[in-house]
């Protein structure tokens, strides 16, 4: 019985009579599968596996935060991001304190609320500034802005002295010369070349701010022709550094043209550095940021040499920060980061300043009155820090423009290691996390009627107390070094303009619409007509 029972459960394969048949069937099945495969089915299978992995990776990284349930395979919202719309950004920010998208290989977390943005800005252990993937190729990987931790802090200490009150006053004469020149050009363009017809002035403001930056950063070491070329070509650098772009440089693409333009600027600034060293070694006076920095290098070197020779040096002669002597190209890289940080942002702010004040003649009249008053009713009096610091209303106007239309609406950071942003969500290492400043600057609980342009909120209101929401220049270890310079520069510009020229804004249907191009501009590029004041 046991033998019969066991035999009834024996595998047919164990019986020699069936073994050949089973092996033949198995081989036939594999043969049919193999023979049925072709290039198309292999391709479809590979694509299916890759799409599945791409979706799984996105869903896994997304976790519980807001964002699309699925992504368009591989590219995500790339086509939508090529031409970004402000309304789309606002909708994204409104979707949650944290939200996400995934474009190509990059997973992006968006920190929309004030507190989430501040947490990112103040978490250097987890994140570091990255701008966009191609930024290191344009600015160069060795650039100081990509330094991290102590190396960044130490390098930054050597730059702090370039933006003190005393230093800023040194740069004012050169800046005022540029404004004199360009305001005359604006009148000529409007009255002679365009016969009083409105013309888009955003490109003119970009050139103006480029010229001011060059004069401030590299002084008279650069020619007017080089300034014009930089102003014209830098647009390509901006295009290459859009948030969504190809991460590699392909010939004849935006990134390729941007790299060529960046190389040209670096080369020009390196030439300026060589001229600066020669002039400062001969005892030249400081007139620009490059002068001040190179002089600090020379002072540090002289101090070290005295110490090495055993010469007694009074403690008061020791430089605040001992610097090494940087190469011409290293100086060029650093000056380029100042230019990079200021050019698009100040161009945006200048454009909005002229438009908003033209549309609000009572604001312009008050700025003009104040600028005459601080000069004792003599419009020919030149800039000084005392004058700028007494322009209370002009400062309020500039701050309100920066709040109402912040030039930089978000700042990309790279997540260095898993970042526990909240108790329930950790941003994955290698992802991009972007603190956004716009919602904090338009918070109705902090700035009543945030969509209303009101400079008075900075004088009689509580806006000055809202320091946690004032994220225009960032916060934390990478806050903008030049925030005082930028504010004073815009005050000087619009104050000078109010005394020298009149301007009228030709309002179009797109004047109040916002165009996003790295920074933000009026969609119609601000149609103006300038005329000389009597």
Short mmCIF file of C-alpha atoms in Angstrom, two decimals:
data_model
loop_
_atom_site.label_atom_id
_atom_site.label_comp_id
_atom_site.label_asym_id
_atom_site.label_seq_id
_atom_site.Cartn_x
_atom_site.Cartn_y
_atom_site.Cartn_z
CA UNK A 1 0.00 0.00 0.00
CA UNK A 2 2.79 2.37 0.98
CA UNK A 3 4.63 1.56 -2.22
CA UNK A 4 1.53 2.23 -4.28
CA UNK A 5 0.85 5.50 -2.41
CA UNK A 6 4.37 6.75 -2.87
CA UNK A 7 4.36 5.76 -6.48
CA UNK A 8 1.19 7.77 -7.14
CA UNK A 9 3.00 10.95 -6.14
CA UNK A 10 6.19 10.36 -8.14
CA UNK A 11 7.12 13.16 -10.58
CA UNK A 12 6.67 12.23 -14.24
CA UNK A 13 10.11 13.67 -14.85
CA UNK A 14 11.52 10.90 -12.67
CA UNK A 15 10.18 8.36 -15.11
CA UNK A 16 12.57 7.82 -17.99
CA UNK A 17 9.62 7.43 -20.32
CA UNK A 18 8.57 11.10 -19.83
CA UNK A 19 11.89 12.86 -19.30
CA UNK A 20 12.65 13.47 -22.95
CA UNK A 21 9.17 14.81 -23.58
CA UNK A 22 9.37 17.42 -20.76
CA UNK A 23 12.83 18.62 -21.80
CA UNK A 24 11.59 18.93 -25.36
CA UNK A 25 8.56 21.02 -24.26
CA UNK A 26 10.74 23.35 -22.13
CA UNK A 27 13.23 23.85 -24.92
CA UNK A 28 10.38 24.48 -27.33
CA UNK A 29 8.87 27.15 -25.09
CA UNK A 30 12.19 28.99 -24.71
CA UNK A 31 12.79 28.67 -28.42
CA UNK A 32 9.39 30.16 -29.23
CA UNK A 33 10.00 33.10 -26.82
CA UNK A 34 13.46 33.74 -28.26
CA UNK A 35 12.30 33.45 -31.85
CA UNK A 36 9.39 35.79 -31.11
CA UNK A 37 11.73 38.54 -29.92
CA UNK A 38 12.79 41.30 -32.28
CA UNK A 39 14.24 44.77 -32.04
CA UNK A 40 10.86 46.38 -31.40
CA UNK A 41 9.90 44.08 -28.55
CA UNK A 42 13.32 44.44 -26.93
CA UNK A 43 13.07 48.22 -27.20
CA UNK A 44 9.54 48.22 -25.79
CA UNK A 45 10.62 46.03 -22.88
CA UNK A 46 13.58 48.26 -22.04
CA UNK A 47 11.43 51.40 -22.26
CA UNK A 48 8.81 49.81 -20.01
CA UNK A 49 11.44 48.95 -17.41
CA UNK A 50 12.98 52.44 -17.53
CA UNK A 51 9.60 54.19 -17.35
CA UNK A 52 8.59 52.01 -14.43
CA UNK A 53 11.85 52.78 -12.62
CA UNK A 54 11.50 56.52 -13.36
CA UNK A 55 7.95 56.54 -11.96
CA UNK A 56 8.86 54.46 -8.92
CA UNK A 57 11.84 56.69 -8.13
CA UNK A 58 9.70 59.83 -8.43
CA UNK A 59 6.88 58.46 -6.24
CA UNK A 60 9.43 57.24 -3.67
CA UNK A 61 11.19 60.63 -3.53
CA UNK A 62 7.89 62.52 -3.45
CA UNK A 63 6.65 60.79 -0.33
CA UNK A 64 3.85 62.74 1.31
CA UNK A 65 4.52 66.24 -0.06
CA UNK A 66 2.40 68.00 -2.69
CA UNK A 67 3.08 67.35 -6.33
CA UNK A 68 1.77 65.44 -9.36
CA UNK A 69 0.84 61.84 -8.57
CA UNK A 70 2.89 60.74 -11.59
CA UNK A 71 5.42 62.42 -13.87
CA UNK A 72 5.60 62.59 -17.62
CA UNK A 73 8.14 59.84 -18.36
CA UNK A 74 11.71 61.08 -18.18
CA UNK A 75 11.20 64.76 -19.06
CA UNK A 76 8.57 65.66 -16.45
CA UNK A 77 7.19 69.22 -16.92
CA UNK A 78 10.17 70.25 -19.07
CA UNK A 79 8.12 71.68 -21.93
CA UNK A 80 6.03 73.70 -19.49
CA UNK A 81 9.17 74.96 -17.74
CA UNK A 82 10.88 76.15 -20.93
CA UNK A 83 8.51 79.13 -20.89
CA UNK A 84 7.70 79.57 -17.18
CA UNK A 85 4.64 81.54 -16.17
CA UNK A 86 4.31 83.45 -12.92
CA UNK A 87 0.75 82.16 -12.42
CA UNK A 88 2.07 78.60 -12.59
CA UNK A 89 4.71 79.37 -9.98
CA UNK A 90 2.10 80.92 -7.69
CA UNK A 91 -0.13 77.87 -8.07
CA UNK A 92 2.79 75.63 -7.17
CA UNK A 93 3.63 77.68 -4.08
CA UNK A 94 -0.03 77.62 -3.01
CA UNK A 95 -0.17 73.82 -3.29
CA UNK A 96 1.74 73.32 -0.05
CA UNK A 97 4.62 74.41 2.16
CA UNK A 98 6.62 71.72 0.39
CA UNK A 99 5.92 70.51 -3.13
CA UNK A 100 7.90 68.83 -5.85
CA UNK A 101 8.51 68.26 -9.54
CA UNK A 102 10.92 66.03 -11.39
CA UNK A 103 12.58 67.20 -14.60
CA UNK A 104 14.82 64.80 -16.49
CA UNK A 105 17.08 63.24 -13.86
CA UNK A 106 16.62 66.00 -11.27
CA UNK A 107 14.14 65.74 -8.41
CA UNK A 108 13.22 69.22 -7.17
CA UNK A 109 11.67 70.12 -3.81
CA UNK A 110 10.10 73.59 -3.54
CA UNK A 111 10.03 75.24 -0.10
CA UNK A 112 7.25 77.81 -0.42
CA UNK A 113 6.46 79.03 3.08
CA UNK A 114 8.59 81.52 4.98
CA UNK A 115 9.57 79.00 7.64
CA UNK A 116 10.46 76.27 5.15
CA UNK A 117 12.50 78.74 3.10
CA UNK A 118 14.37 79.97 6.18
CA UNK A 119 15.11 76.41 7.24
CA UNK A 120 16.77 75.69 3.90
CA UNK A 121 18.75 78.94 3.96
CA UNK A 122 19.97 78.13 7.48
CA UNK A 123 20.92 74.46 7.01
CA UNK A 124 24.46 74.50 5.58
CA UNK A 125 25.11 71.05 7.03
CA UNK A 126 22.57 69.61 4.59
CA UNK A 127 22.54 71.96 1.59
CA UNK A 128 24.80 74.19 -0.45
CA UNK A 129 24.05 76.74 -3.22
CA UNK A 130 24.09 75.18 -6.65
CA UNK A 131 22.25 77.68 -8.91
CA UNK A 132 21.64 75.08 -11.68
CA UNK A 133 23.52 72.09 -13.04
CA UNK A 134 25.43 74.04 -15.66
CA UNK A 135 26.43 76.86 -13.29
CA UNK A 136 29.74 75.29 -12.29
CA UNK A 137 30.71 74.98 -15.93
CA UNK A 138 30.05 78.69 -16.50
CA UNK A 139 31.34 80.10 -13.22
CA UNK A 140 34.00 77.36 -12.91
CA UNK A 141 34.02 74.62 -10.22
CA UNK A 142 36.82 76.39 -8.31
CA UNK A 143 34.71 79.52 -7.80
CA UNK A 144 34.39 80.58 -4.17
CA UNK A 145 30.57 80.53 -4.25
CA UNK A 146 30.73 76.75 -4.48
CA UNK A 147 32.94 76.45 -1.41
CA UNK A 148 31.31 74.90 1.62
CA UNK A 149 31.64 75.08 5.38
CA UNK A 150 34.75 76.67 6.89
CA UNK A 151 36.39 77.23 3.49
CA UNK A 152 33.43 79.38 2.43
CA UNK A 153 33.34 81.28 5.73
CA UNK A 154 37.06 82.04 5.61
CA UNK A 155 36.95 83.22 1.99
CA UNK A 156 33.93 85.37 2.72
CA UNK A 157 35.72 87.13 5.59
CA UNK A 158 38.24 88.48 3.12
CA UNK A 159 35.44 90.05 1.07
CA UNK A 160 33.43 91.67 3.87
CA UNK A 161 35.64 94.76 3.92
CA UNK A 162 34.73 95.54 0.32
CA UNK A 163 31.17 96.46 1.33
CA UNK A 164 31.64 98.62 4.42
CA UNK A 165 30.21 102.13 4.57
CA UNK A 166 33.65 103.62 3.94
CA UNK A 167 34.24 101.34 0.97
CA UNK A 168 30.82 102.05 -0.54
CA UNK A 169 31.44 105.79 -0.44
CA UNK A 170 34.65 105.27 -2.41
CA UNK A 171 32.68 103.78 -5.30
CA UNK A 172 30.04 106.55 -5.52
CA UNK A 173 31.85 108.98 -7.89
CA UNK A 174 32.29 106.33 -10.58
CA UNK A 175 28.67 105.25 -10.27
CA UNK A 176 27.39 108.80 -10.60
CA UNK A 177 29.44 109.34 -13.77
CA UNK A 178 27.75 106.30 -15.31
CA UNK A 179 24.29 107.60 -14.41
CA UNK A 180 25.08 111.01 -15.92
CA UNK A 181 26.13 109.34 -19.16
CA UNK A 182 23.23 106.93 -19.46
CA UNK A 183 20.44 109.32 -18.50
CA UNK A 184 21.66 111.59 -21.30
CA UNK A 185 21.58 108.55 -23.61
CA UNK A 186 18.01 107.74 -22.55
CA UNK A 187 16.88 111.25 -23.49
CA UNK A 188 18.69 111.06 -26.82
CA UNK A 189 17.17 107.66 -27.59
CA UNK A 190 13.65 108.84 -26.79
CA UNK A 191 13.74 112.29 -28.34
CA UNK A 192 16.16 112.06 -31.27
CA UNK A 193 16.15 108.44 -32.41
CA UNK A 194 12.55 107.56 -31.57
CA UNK A 195 10.97 111.00 -32.04
CA UNK A 196 9.19 110.86 -28.69
CA UNK A 197 7.60 107.47 -29.32
CA UNK A 198 7.53 104.87 -26.51
CA UNK A 199 10.13 102.13 -26.71
CA UNK A 200 10.90 99.10 -24.51
CA UNK A 201 13.56 100.22 -22.04
CA UNK A 202 14.32 96.96 -20.25
CA UNK A 203 17.36 96.31 -22.53
CA UNK A 204 18.59 99.85 -21.83
CA UNK A 205 18.29 99.30 -18.09
CA UNK A 206 20.27 96.05 -18.42
CA UNK A 207 23.07 97.95 -20.16
CA UNK A 208 22.92 100.74 -17.57
CA UNK A 209 23.22 98.34 -14.64
CA UNK A 210 25.98 96.43 -16.44
CA UNK A 211 27.93 99.67 -16.82
CA UNK A 212 27.37 100.61 -13.16
CA UNK A 213 28.46 97.15 -12.01
CA UNK A 214 31.58 97.20 -14.16
CA UNK A 215 32.53 100.66 -12.92
CA UNK A 216 31.93 99.61 -9.30
CA UNK A 217 33.71 96.28 -9.57
CA UNK A 218 36.60 96.92 -11.98
CA UNK A 219 36.70 100.71 -12.22
CA UNK A 220 38.34 102.30 -15.24
CA UNK A 221 40.31 99.18 -16.19
CA UNK A 222 37.63 98.16 -18.68
CA UNK A 223 36.78 99.99 -21.90
CA UNK A 224 33.34 101.28 -22.85
CA UNK A 225 33.36 98.90 -25.83
CA UNK A 226 33.97 95.94 -23.51
CA UNK A 227 31.16 97.08 -21.21
CA UNK A 228 28.79 97.25 -24.18
CA UNK A 229 29.81 93.78 -25.34
CA UNK A 230 29.32 92.33 -21.86
CA UNK A 231 25.91 93.99 -21.59
CA UNK A 232 24.87 92.55 -24.95
CA UNK A 233 26.29 89.06 -24.45
CA UNK A 234 25.48 88.54 -20.77
CA UNK A 235 21.89 87.89 -21.79
CA UNK A 236 23.22 84.54 -23.08
CA UNK A 237 24.64 83.69 -19.65
CA UNK A 238 21.25 84.40 -18.09
CA UNK A 239 19.52 82.17 -20.64
CA UNK A 240 21.99 79.36 -19.97
CA UNK A 241 21.30 79.56 -16.23
CA UNK A 242 17.54 79.18 -16.44
CA UNK A 243 16.23 76.76 -13.84
CA UNK A 244 15.31 74.20 -16.48
CA UNK A 245 17.94 73.65 -19.12
CA UNK A 246 20.11 70.92 -20.56
CA UNK A 247 22.60 69.86 -17.85
CA UNK A 248 25.38 69.33 -20.39
CA UNK A 249 26.84 71.76 -22.89
CA UNK A 250 25.81 70.90 -26.44
CA UNK A 251 27.13 73.05 -29.33
CA UNK A 252 24.83 75.85 -30.47
CA UNK A 253 22.46 75.52 -27.51
CA UNK A 254 21.75 78.12 -24.82
CA UNK A 255 24.34 76.61 -22.51
CA UNK A 256 26.98 76.63 -25.26
CA UNK A 257 26.42 80.31 -26.06
CA UNK A 258 26.27 81.07 -22.34
CA UNK A 259 29.62 79.37 -21.76
CA UNK A 260 31.24 81.40 -24.53
CA UNK A 261 29.84 84.63 -23.08
CA UNK A 262 30.98 83.71 -19.56
CA UNK A 263 34.49 82.93 -20.84
CA UNK A 264 34.60 86.34 -22.51
CA UNK A 265 33.63 88.12 -19.28
CA UNK A 266 36.17 86.14 -17.24
CA UNK A 267 38.88 87.02 -19.76
CA UNK A 268 38.03 90.73 -19.61
CA UNK A 269 38.03 90.76 -15.81
CA UNK A 270 41.36 88.89 -15.71
CA UNK A 271 42.88 91.63 -17.88
CA UNK A 272 41.47 94.19 -15.46
CA UNK A 273 43.06 92.33 -12.54
CA UNK A 274 46.50 92.51 -14.16
CA UNK A 275 46.13 96.27 -14.74
CA UNK A 276 44.84 96.73 -11.20
CA UNK A 277 47.82 94.96 -9.63
CA UNK A 278 50.23 97.16 -11.58
CA UNK A 279 48.44 100.35 -10.59
CA UNK A 280 48.00 99.45 -6.91
CA UNK A 281 51.64 98.35 -6.67
CA UNK A 282 52.56 101.85 -7.86
CA UNK A 283 50.51 103.38 -5.04
CA UNK A 284 47.27 104.10 -6.89
CA UNK A 285 44.16 105.21 -5.01
CA UNK A 286 41.21 102.90 -4.48
CA UNK A 287 38.30 103.69 -6.80
CA UNK A 288 36.58 100.30 -7.19
CA UNK A 289 36.07 96.95 -5.49
CA UNK A 290 38.94 95.32 -7.35
CA UNK A 291 41.30 98.08 -6.17
CA UNK A 292 40.21 97.63 -2.56
CA UNK A 293 40.63 93.85 -2.68
CA UNK A 294 44.06 93.91 -4.38
CA UNK A 295 45.26 96.57 -1.92
CA UNK A 296 44.20 94.27 0.94
CA UNK A 297 46.24 91.47 -0.64
CA UNK A 298 49.31 93.73 -0.92
CA UNK A 299 48.88 94.99 2.66
CA UNK A 300 48.66 91.38 3.90
CA UNK A 301 51.78 90.39 1.97
CA UNK A 302 53.75 93.37 3.35
CA UNK A 303 52.69 92.47 6.88
CA UNK A 304 53.77 88.83 6.44
CA UNK A 305 57.12 89.90 5.05
CA UNK A 306 57.79 92.19 8.02
CA UNK A 307 56.91 89.41 10.45
CA UNK A 308 59.15 86.98 8.55
CA UNK A 309 62.06 89.43 8.79
CA UNK A 310 61.53 89.90 12.52
CA UNK A 311 60.44 93.52 12.14
CA UNK A 312 58.28 94.77 15.00
CA UNK A 313 54.80 95.63 13.76
CA UNK A 314 52.21 97.49 15.79
CA UNK A 315 49.00 95.51 16.25
CA UNK A 316 47.06 98.35 14.61
CA UNK A 317 48.96 97.72 11.36
CA UNK A 318 47.80 94.12 11.13
CA UNK A 319 45.12 93.72 8.42
CA UNK A 320 41.69 92.71 9.71
CA UNK A 321 41.91 89.61 7.52
CA UNK A 322 45.17 88.26 6.14
CA UNK A 323 44.79 87.45 2.46
CA UNK A 324 47.03 85.58 0.09
CA UNK A 325 47.88 87.07 -3.30
CA UNK A 326 45.27 85.69 -5.66
CA UNK A 327 46.00 85.10 -9.33
CA UNK A 328 44.47 87.30 -12.02
CA UNK A 329 42.03 84.54 -12.95
CA UNK A 330 41.03 83.88 -9.33
CA UNK A 331 40.29 87.58 -8.94
CA UNK A 332 38.34 87.48 -12.19
CA UNK A 333 36.25 84.56 -10.95
CA UNK A 334 35.32 86.33 -7.75
CA UNK A 335 34.48 89.62 -9.47
CA UNK A 336 32.38 87.65 -11.94
CA UNK A 337 30.31 86.24 -9.04
CA UNK A 338 29.61 89.81 -7.88
CA UNK A 339 28.56 90.66 -11.40
CA UNK A 340 26.50 87.49 -11.70
CA UNK A 341 24.70 88.23 -8.43
CA UNK A 342 23.96 91.85 -9.29
CA UNK A 343 23.39 92.16 -13.03
CA UNK A 344 20.01 90.50 -13.55
CA UNK A 345 18.66 91.39 -10.11
CA UNK A 346 19.44 95.10 -10.32
CA UNK A 347 18.25 95.23 -13.95
CA UNK A 348 14.91 93.82 -12.82
CA UNK A 349 14.65 96.23 -9.88
CA UNK A 350 15.59 99.23 -12.04
CA UNK A 351 12.96 98.37 -14.66
CA UNK A 352 10.20 98.04 -12.07
CA UNK A 353 11.35 101.21 -10.28
CA UNK A 354 11.00 103.36 -13.39
CA UNK A 355 7.68 101.79 -14.35
CA UNK A 356 6.05 101.91 -10.92
CA UNK A 357 7.12 105.49 -10.26
CA UNK A 358 5.93 106.69 -13.66
CA UNK A 359 2.55 105.14 -12.93
CA UNK A 360 2.45 106.84 -9.52
CA UNK A 361 3.41 110.50 -10.08
CA UNK A 362 2.77 111.34 -6.42
CA UNK A 363 5.55 108.89 -5.44
CA UNK A 364 7.94 110.35 -8.02
CA UNK A 365 7.15 113.88 -6.86
CA UNK A 366 7.92 113.00 -3.27
CA UNK A 367 11.20 111.29 -4.20
CA UNK A 368 12.19 114.34 -6.26
CA UNK A 369 11.35 116.69 -3.40
CA UNK A 370 13.37 114.65 -0.91
CA UNK A 371 16.40 114.49 -3.20
CA UNK A 372 16.37 118.25 -3.60
CA UNK A 373 15.95 118.75 0.13
CA UNK A 374 18.96 116.60 1.11
CA UNK A 375 21.03 118.62 -1.40
CA UNK A 376 19.83 121.97 -0.01
CA UNK A 377 17.86 122.53 -3.25
CA UNK A 378 21.00 122.28 -5.39
CA UNK A 379 20.51 119.38 -7.84
CA UNK A 380 24.17 119.58 -8.92
CA UNK A 381 25.42 118.32 -5.52
CA UNK A 382 27.12 114.95 -5.98
CA UNK A 383 26.43 111.71 -4.14
CA UNK A 384 27.68 111.03 -0.62
CA UNK A 385 26.77 108.39 1.94
CA UNK A 386 25.41 111.14 4.21
CA UNK A 387 23.01 112.19 1.45
CA UNK A 388 21.91 108.62 0.71
CA UNK A 389 21.40 107.79 4.38
CA UNK A 390 19.08 110.80 4.78
CA UNK A 391 16.85 109.78 1.86
CA UNK A 392 14.23 108.10 4.05
CA UNK A 393 11.37 108.07 1.56
CA UNK A 394 13.57 107.08 -1.40
CA UNK A 395 14.80 104.15 0.63
CA UNK A 396 11.19 103.19 1.43
CA UNK A 397 10.34 103.26 -2.28
CA UNK A 398 13.28 101.00 -3.14
CA UNK A 399 12.44 98.55 -0.36
CA UNK A 400 8.81 98.43 -1.44
CA UNK A 401 9.81 97.70 -5.04
CA UNK A 402 12.05 94.87 -3.79
CA UNK A 403 9.15 93.49 -1.75
CA UNK A 404 6.43 94.04 -4.35
CA UNK A 405 8.48 92.72 -7.29
CA UNK A 406 11.41 90.82 -5.76
CA UNK A 407 14.07 90.34 -8.45
CA UNK A 408 15.08 86.89 -7.18
CA UNK A 409 12.04 84.75 -6.47
CA UNK A 410 13.85 81.50 -5.62
CA UNK A 411 17.36 80.24 -4.87
CA UNK A 412 18.34 76.66 -5.84
CA UNK A 413 20.29 74.57 -3.33
CA UNK A 414 21.78 71.08 -3.68
CA UNK A 415 20.98 68.54 -0.96
CA UNK A 416 24.34 67.12 0.18
CA UNK A 417 22.89 64.35 2.34
CA UNK A 418 19.37 63.24 3.35
CA UNK A 419 17.77 66.41 4.72
CA UNK A 420 14.95 66.03 7.29
CA UNK A 421 13.06 69.16 6.27
CA UNK A 422 10.06 68.22 8.44
CA UNK A 423 9.40 65.38 10.88
CA UNK A 424 7.54 63.55 8.11
CA UNK A 425 9.62 64.37 5.02
CA UNK A 426 13.31 63.97 4.18
CA UNK A 427 14.66 65.42 0.94
CA UNK A 428 16.89 62.83 -0.75
CA UNK A 429 20.61 63.40 -1.23
CA UNK A 430 21.40 64.71 -4.71
CA UNK A 431 18.04 66.40 -5.13
CA UNK A 432 17.57 70.14 -5.55
CA UNK A 433 15.68 72.09 -2.91
CA UNK A 434 14.52 75.61 -3.71
CA UNK A 435 13.56 78.12 -1.03
CA UNK A 436 11.11 80.63 -2.47
CA UNK A 437 11.01 84.24 -1.21
CA UNK A 438 7.95 85.60 -3.04
CA UNK A 439 5.24 84.17 -0.72
CA UNK A 440 7.01 85.51 2.40
CA UNK A 441 7.14 88.99 0.83
CA UNK A 442 3.43 88.84 -0.06
CA UNK A 443 2.13 87.44 3.23
CA UNK A 444 -1.04 89.44 4.05
CA UNK A 445 -0.58 88.83 7.77
CA UNK A 446 2.78 90.61 7.67
CA UNK A 447 2.28 93.06 4.79
CA UNK A 448 -1.40 94.16 4.71
CA UNK A 449 -2.73 94.38 1.16
CA UNK A 450 0.47 92.81 -0.22
CA UNK A 451 -0.54 93.37 -3.86
CA UNK A 452 -0.77 97.12 -3.24
CA UNK A 453 2.41 99.16 -3.81
CA UNK A 454 2.78 101.23 -0.65
CA UNK A 455 6.19 102.74 0.30
CA UNK A 456 4.60 104.25 3.40
CA UNK A 457 4.47 100.81 5.03
CA UNK A 458 8.25 101.13 5.55
CA UNK A 459 7.93 104.48 7.33
CA UNK A 460 4.74 104.54 9.38
CA UNK A 461 3.85 100.85 9.14
CA UNK A 462 5.34 97.71 10.67
CA UNK A 463 7.17 96.42 7.60
CA UNK A 464 10.62 97.11 9.08
CA UNK A 465 9.83 94.81 12.01
CA UNK A 466 9.13 91.83 9.73
CA UNK A 467 12.76 90.78 9.53
CA UNK A 468 11.93 87.08 9.20
CA UNK A 469 9.92 87.75 6.06
CA UNK A 470 12.51 90.05 4.47
CA UNK A 471 14.19 87.37 2.37
CA UNK A 472 15.05 89.55 -0.65
CA UNK A 473 18.77 88.98 -0.04
CA UNK A 474 18.44 85.55 1.54
CA UNK A 475 19.53 84.69 5.06
CA UNK A 476 21.98 82.33 6.74
CA UNK A 477 25.65 81.80 5.85
CA UNK A 478 25.16 82.55 2.15
CA UNK A 479 23.16 85.78 2.49
CA UNK A 480 23.98 88.39 -0.12
CA UNK A 481 27.22 90.24 0.69
CA UNK A 482 26.18 93.24 -1.37
CA UNK A 483 22.70 93.88 0.02
CA UNK A 484 23.59 97.34 1.37
CA UNK A 485 25.40 98.18 -1.87
CA UNK A 486 22.42 97.05 -3.97
CA UNK A 487 19.90 99.09 -1.97
CA UNK A 488 22.08 102.22 -1.92
CA UNK A 489 22.83 101.88 -5.63
CA UNK A 490 19.13 101.75 -6.52
CA UNK A 491 18.43 104.72 -4.24
CA UNK A 492 21.21 106.71 -5.89
CA UNK A 493 19.97 105.78 -9.37
CA UNK A 494 16.33 106.72 -8.92
CA UNK A 495 17.18 109.80 -6.87
CA UNK A 496 19.54 111.04 -9.57
CA UNK A 497 16.99 110.29 -12.28
CA UNK A 498 14.27 112.22 -10.47
CA UNK A 499 16.47 115.33 -10.63
CA UNK A 500 17.79 114.95 -14.18
CA UNK A 501 14.99 113.56 -16.31
CA UNK A 502 11.26 113.12 -16.69
CA UNK A 503 9.79 109.88 -17.98
CA UNK A 504 6.35 108.71 -19.07
CA UNK A 505 5.19 105.09 -19.09
CA UNK A 506 3.13 103.88 -22.04
CA UNK A 507 0.85 101.31 -20.40
CA UNK A 508 0.03 98.19 -22.41
CA UNK A 509 -2.11 95.17 -21.64
CA UNK A 510 1.02 93.33 -20.54
CA UNK A 511 2.58 96.05 -18.38
CA UNK A 512 1.50 94.47 -15.09
CA UNK A 513 2.07 90.90 -16.23
CA UNK A 514 5.27 89.32 -14.98
CA UNK A 515 7.82 87.73 -17.29
CA UNK A 516 10.14 85.20 -15.63
CA UNK A 517 13.63 85.21 -17.09
CA UNK A 518 15.94 84.17 -14.25
CA UNK A 519 14.58 87.28 -12.51
CA UNK A 520 11.25 89.01 -13.20
CA UNK A 521 10.41 91.83 -15.62
CA UNK A 522 7.27 93.46 -17.01
CA UNK A 523 5.98 91.26 -19.81
CA UNK A 524 6.14 94.15 -22.31
CA UNK A 525 9.67 95.21 -21.24
CA UNK A 526 8.49 98.61 -19.98
CA UNK A 527 7.67 101.14 -22.73
CA UNK A 528 8.95 104.58 -21.72
CA UNK A 529 9.72 108.02 -23.10
CA UNK A 530 12.45 110.10 -21.44
CA UNK A 531 12.93 113.85 -21.64
CA UNK A 532 15.37 116.26 -20.05
CA UNK A 533 14.12 118.24 -17.07
CA UNK A 534 14.10 122.04 -17.44
#
